[in-house]
Amino acid sequence: MRVGCGSRKTKTPQLVSDITRMDVNPVWNIPMSIIRKDIVPKAADTAYFSRNRYYVVERITGKRIEQSDVTAEMLESGDYMVVQQGGEGNSLGRIVFRFPNDFSVFLHDTSSKGVFARDVRSVSHGCIRVQKPFELASFLLGDVDEWTLDKLRISMGMKPETPRGERYVADNGDTDIKLVRSLKVKPNVPLYIIYYTMYWDIDGVLRMYNDIYGFDKVVFDSIKTLFE
């Protein structure tokens, strides 16, 4: 599947880890860099917060702050968090794939599906957006029954595919089953985030790709002395 990676300024790191769990309909705790750049100027705009489903909480206590009390100075201080509610329209999409790392990155769905139609998809703040999140989740779950997958579909706002699943979803989308919130990945699945500008495709043909981060020059400069 296609992915969207970090921009040149906020590169996706190369790392080795293991996917340990999946969180469904996650909230997004917005990084301070984004708060200061994009949200502080809108601190007094209640319509902006409502439209994007943002709310503000005190970082230490977790207490939710009335939007009418929020000021730019509060957001600048770092003592408050801006959170986007989970569900439809959330920037992280309907599911996040978690793995231990020192960079605060993860794999996730996205509400901006159009990014996958682009040739250049270096668009994120470092995390990786995946084109087919349900298919990835299904792969990670391994050999599970269709009802388990249908509960995940329903929780992600998708149409169920079994008669049993359809019985639990009303015409208005409401459901009377307990929605999936988090799933452990057992056994953990190894994850390798790597960066190649030449690699074999599915047919075994060596392909060349854009050096979006400019790493080729760094590598070349570091080894060219070996041939001088």
Coordinates of C-alpha atoms in Angstrom, one line a residue:
M1 CA 0.0 0.0 0.0
R2 CA 1.1 3.6 -0.4
V3 CA 2.2 5.6 2.6
G4 CA 2.7 9.3 3.5
C5 CA 5.9 10.1 5.4
G6 CA 7.4 13.0 7.1
S7 CA 8.3 16.2 5.3
R8 CA 11.9 17.3 4.6
K9 CA 11.8 19.5 7.7
T10 CA 10.2 16.8 9.9
K11 CA 11.7 13.6 8.5
T12 CA 10.4 10.2 9.4
P13 CA 13.2 8.4 11.4
Q14 CA 14.7 5.1 10.4
L15 CA 14.2 2.6 13.1
V16 CA 13.6 -1.0 14.2
S17 CA 10.8 -1.8 16.6
D18 CA 7.7 -4.1 17.1
I19 CA 4.1 -3.2 16.7
T20 CA 2.5 -3.9 20.0
R21 CA -1.1 -2.6 19.8
M22 CA -3.7 -0.8 17.8
D23 CA -5.9 2.0 19.2
V24 CA -9.2 2.7 17.5
N25 CA -10.7 6.2 17.1
P26 CA -7.7 7.8 18.9
V27 CA -7.6 11.3 20.2
W28 CA -4.8 13.4 18.8
N29 CA -2.6 15.2 21.4
I30 CA -1.4 18.0 19.2
P31 CA 2.4 18.7 19.4
M32 CA 3.5 22.1 20.7
S33 CA 5.2 22.9 17.4
I34 CA 1.8 22.8 15.7
I35 CA 0.0 24.5 18.5
R36 CA 2.4 27.5 18.4
K37 CA 2.4 27.7 14.6
D38 CA -1.3 27.0 13.7
I39 CA -3.5 27.1 16.8
V40 CA -2.2 30.0 18.9
P41 CA -3.3 32.6 16.3
K42 CA -6.8 31.0 16.5
A43 CA -7.0 30.9 20.3
A44 CA -10.1 33.2 20.4
D45 CA -11.8 31.6 17.4
T46 CA -14.4 29.3 19.0
A47 CA -15.8 28.3 15.6
Y48 CA -12.3 27.1 14.5
F49 CA -12.0 24.9 17.6
S50 CA -15.5 23.6 17.1
R51 CA -15.0 22.9 13.4
N52 CA -11.8 21.0 14.1
R53 CA -13.2 19.3 17.2
Y54 CA -10.4 20.6 19.4
Y55 CA -10.5 21.1 23.1
V56 CA -8.0 22.4 25.7
V57 CA -7.0 20.6 28.9
E58 CA -4.6 21.5 31.7
R59 CA -1.5 19.4 31.2
I60 CA -0.9 18.4 34.8
T61 CA -4.5 17.8 36.0
G62 CA -6.2 16.9 32.7
K63 CA -9.0 19.3 33.5
R64 CA -10.9 20.5 30.5
I65 CA -10.9 24.3 30.0
E66 CA -13.9 26.2 28.7
Q67 CA -13.1 27.5 25.2
S68 CA -14.2 31.0 26.2
D69 CA -11.5 31.0 28.8
V70 CA -8.7 30.0 26.4
T71 CA -6.1 32.6 25.5
A72 CA -3.0 32.6 23.3
E73 CA -0.8 33.1 26.3
M74 CA -2.2 29.9 27.9
L75 CA -1.4 27.9 24.7
E76 CA 2.0 29.5 24.4
S77 CA 2.9 28.6 28.0
G78 CA 3.1 24.8 27.4
D79 CA 1.0 24.2 30.5
Y80 CA -2.0 23.3 28.4
M81 CA -2.7 20.6 25.7
V82 CA -4.8 20.9 22.7
V83 CA -6.6 17.7 21.9
Q84 CA -8.6 16.7 18.9
Q85 CA -11.6 14.4 19.6
G86 CA -11.4 10.8 18.2
G87 CA -13.7 9.6 15.4
E88 CA -14.6 10.8 12.0
G89 CA -12.5 13.8 10.8
N90 CA -9.7 13.2 13.3
S91 CA -6.3 13.8 11.7
L92 CA -5.1 10.4 12.9
G93 CA -8.0 8.7 11.2
R94 CA -9.8 5.8 12.7
I95 CA -6.8 3.7 13.9
V96 CA -3.3 4.1 15.1
F97 CA -0.6 1.4 15.2
R98 CA 1.7 1.8 18.2
F99 CA 5.3 0.7 18.6
P100 CA 8.0 1.7 21.1
N101 CA 10.4 4.3 19.8
D102 CA 12.3 7.4 20.9
F103 CA 10.8 9.7 18.3
S104 CA 7.1 9.8 19.3
V105 CA 6.1 8.5 15.9
F106 CA 3.6 5.8 14.9
L107 CA 1.7 4.5 11.9
H108 CA -1.9 5.7 11.4
D109 CA -4.9 6.2 9.3
T110 CA -5.7 9.7 8.0
S111 CA -8.8 11.8 7.3
S112 CA -6.9 13.3 4.3
K113 CA -7.2 10.4 1.9
G114 CA -6.3 12.5 -1.1
V115 CA -2.6 12.5 -0.1
F116 CA -2.3 8.9 -1.5
A117 CA -3.0 10.1 -5.0
R118 CA 0.1 12.2 -5.0
D119 CA 3.5 11.2 -6.4
V120 CA 5.3 12.9 -3.6
R121 CA 3.8 12.1 -0.2
S122 CA 6.3 13.6 2.3
V123 CA 3.6 15.5 4.1
S124 CA 3.5 14.6 7.8
H125 CA 5.3 15.7 10.9
G126 CA 7.2 12.5 11.1
C127 CA 4.5 9.8 11.5
I128 CA 3.6 7.5 8.7
R129 CA 0.1 7.6 7.2
V130 CA -1.1 4.3 5.7
Q131 CA -3.4 4.0 2.7
K132 CA -5.2 0.8 3.8
P133 CA -5.4 0.8 7.6
F134 CA -8.1 -1.8 8.0
E135 CA -6.2 -4.3 5.8
L136 CA -3.0 -3.6 7.9
A137 CA -5.0 -4.2 11.1
S138 CA -6.5 -7.4 9.7
F139 CA -3.0 -8.6 8.8
L140 CA -1.6 -7.8 12.3
L141 CA -4.5 -9.7 13.9
G142 CA -3.7 -12.8 12.0
D143 CA -6.1 -15.7 12.0
V144 CA -9.3 -14.3 13.6
D145 CA -12.9 -14.9 12.9
E146 CA -15.0 -12.7 10.6
W147 CA -17.1 -11.4 13.5
T148 CA -14.0 -10.0 15.2
L149 CA -13.1 -8.2 12.0
D150 CA -16.7 -6.9 11.7
K151 CA -16.5 -5.4 15.2
L152 CA -13.4 -3.6 14.1
R153 CA -15.1 -2.5 10.9
I154 CA -18.1 -1.1 12.8
S155 CA -15.8 0.6 15.3
M156 CA -13.9 2.3 12.4
G157 CA -17.1 3.5 10.9
M158 CA -17.1 1.0 8.1
K159 CA -19.9 -1.2 6.8
P160 CA -20.0 -4.7 8.3
E161 CA -19.7 -7.6 5.9
T162 CA -21.6 -10.4 7.7
P163 CA -25.3 -10.7 8.5
R164 CA -24.5 -10.8 12.2
G165 CA -22.6 -7.5 11.9
E166 CA -25.4 -5.9 9.9
R167 CA -27.9 -6.7 12.7
Y168 CA -26.0 -4.5 15.1
V169 CA -25.9 -1.4 13.0
A170 CA -28.9 0.8 12.6
D171 CA -29.6 2.9 9.5
N172 CA -28.3 6.0 11.2
G173 CA -25.0 4.3 12.0
D174 CA -25.7 3.8 15.7
T175 CA -24.6 0.5 17.1
D176 CA -25.6 -1.5 20.2
I177 CA -22.4 -3.5 20.5
K178 CA -19.4 -2.5 22.6
L179 CA -17.0 -0.8 20.2
V180 CA -13.4 -1.8 19.9
R181 CA -11.1 0.7 21.7
S182 CA -7.7 -1.0 21.7
L183 CA -6.3 -4.3 20.4
K184 CA -3.0 -5.9 21.5
V185 CA -0.9 -7.4 18.7
K186 CA 0.2 -10.8 19.9
P187 CA 2.8 -11.9 19.0
N188 CA 4.3 -8.4 18.4
V189 CA 5.0 -7.9 14.7
P190 CA 8.5 -6.6 13.8
L191 CA 8.6 -3.2 12.1
Y192 CA 11.5 -1.8 10.0
I193 CA 11.3 1.8 8.8
I194 CA 14.0 2.0 6.2
Y195 CA 15.0 4.5 3.4
Y196 CA 16.2 3.4 0.0
T197 CA 16.4 5.4 -3.2
M198 CA 17.0 2.2 -5.2
Y199 CA 15.1 -1.0 -4.5
W200 CA 13.6 -4.0 -6.2
D201 CA 9.9 -3.9 -7.0
I202 CA 7.5 -6.8 -6.7
D203 CA 8.6 -8.2 -10.0
G204 CA 12.3 -8.1 -9.0
V205 CA 13.2 -5.1 -11.2
L206 CA 15.5 -2.6 -9.6
R207 CA 13.8 0.8 -9.5
M208 CA 15.0 4.3 -8.7
Y209 CA 13.1 6.6 -6.4
N210 CA 13.2 10.3 -5.4
D211 CA 15.8 11.1 -2.7
I212 CA 13.2 13.2 -0.8
Y213 CA 15.4 13.7 2.3
G214 CA 18.7 14.3 0.4
F215 CA 20.4 11.4 2.1
D216 CA 22.2 10.1 -1.0
K217 CA 24.6 13.1 -1.0
V218 CA 25.3 12.6 2.7
V219 CA 26.1 8.9 2.1
F220 CA 28.2 9.7 -1.0
D221 CA 30.2 12.4 0.8
S222 CA 31.0 10.0 3.6
I223 CA 32.3 7.2 1.4
K224 CA 33.9 9.0 -1.5
T225 CA 37.2 9.4 0.3
L226 CA 37.5 5.6 0.2
F227 CA 37.9 5.8 -3.6
E228 CA 40.1 8.9 -3.9

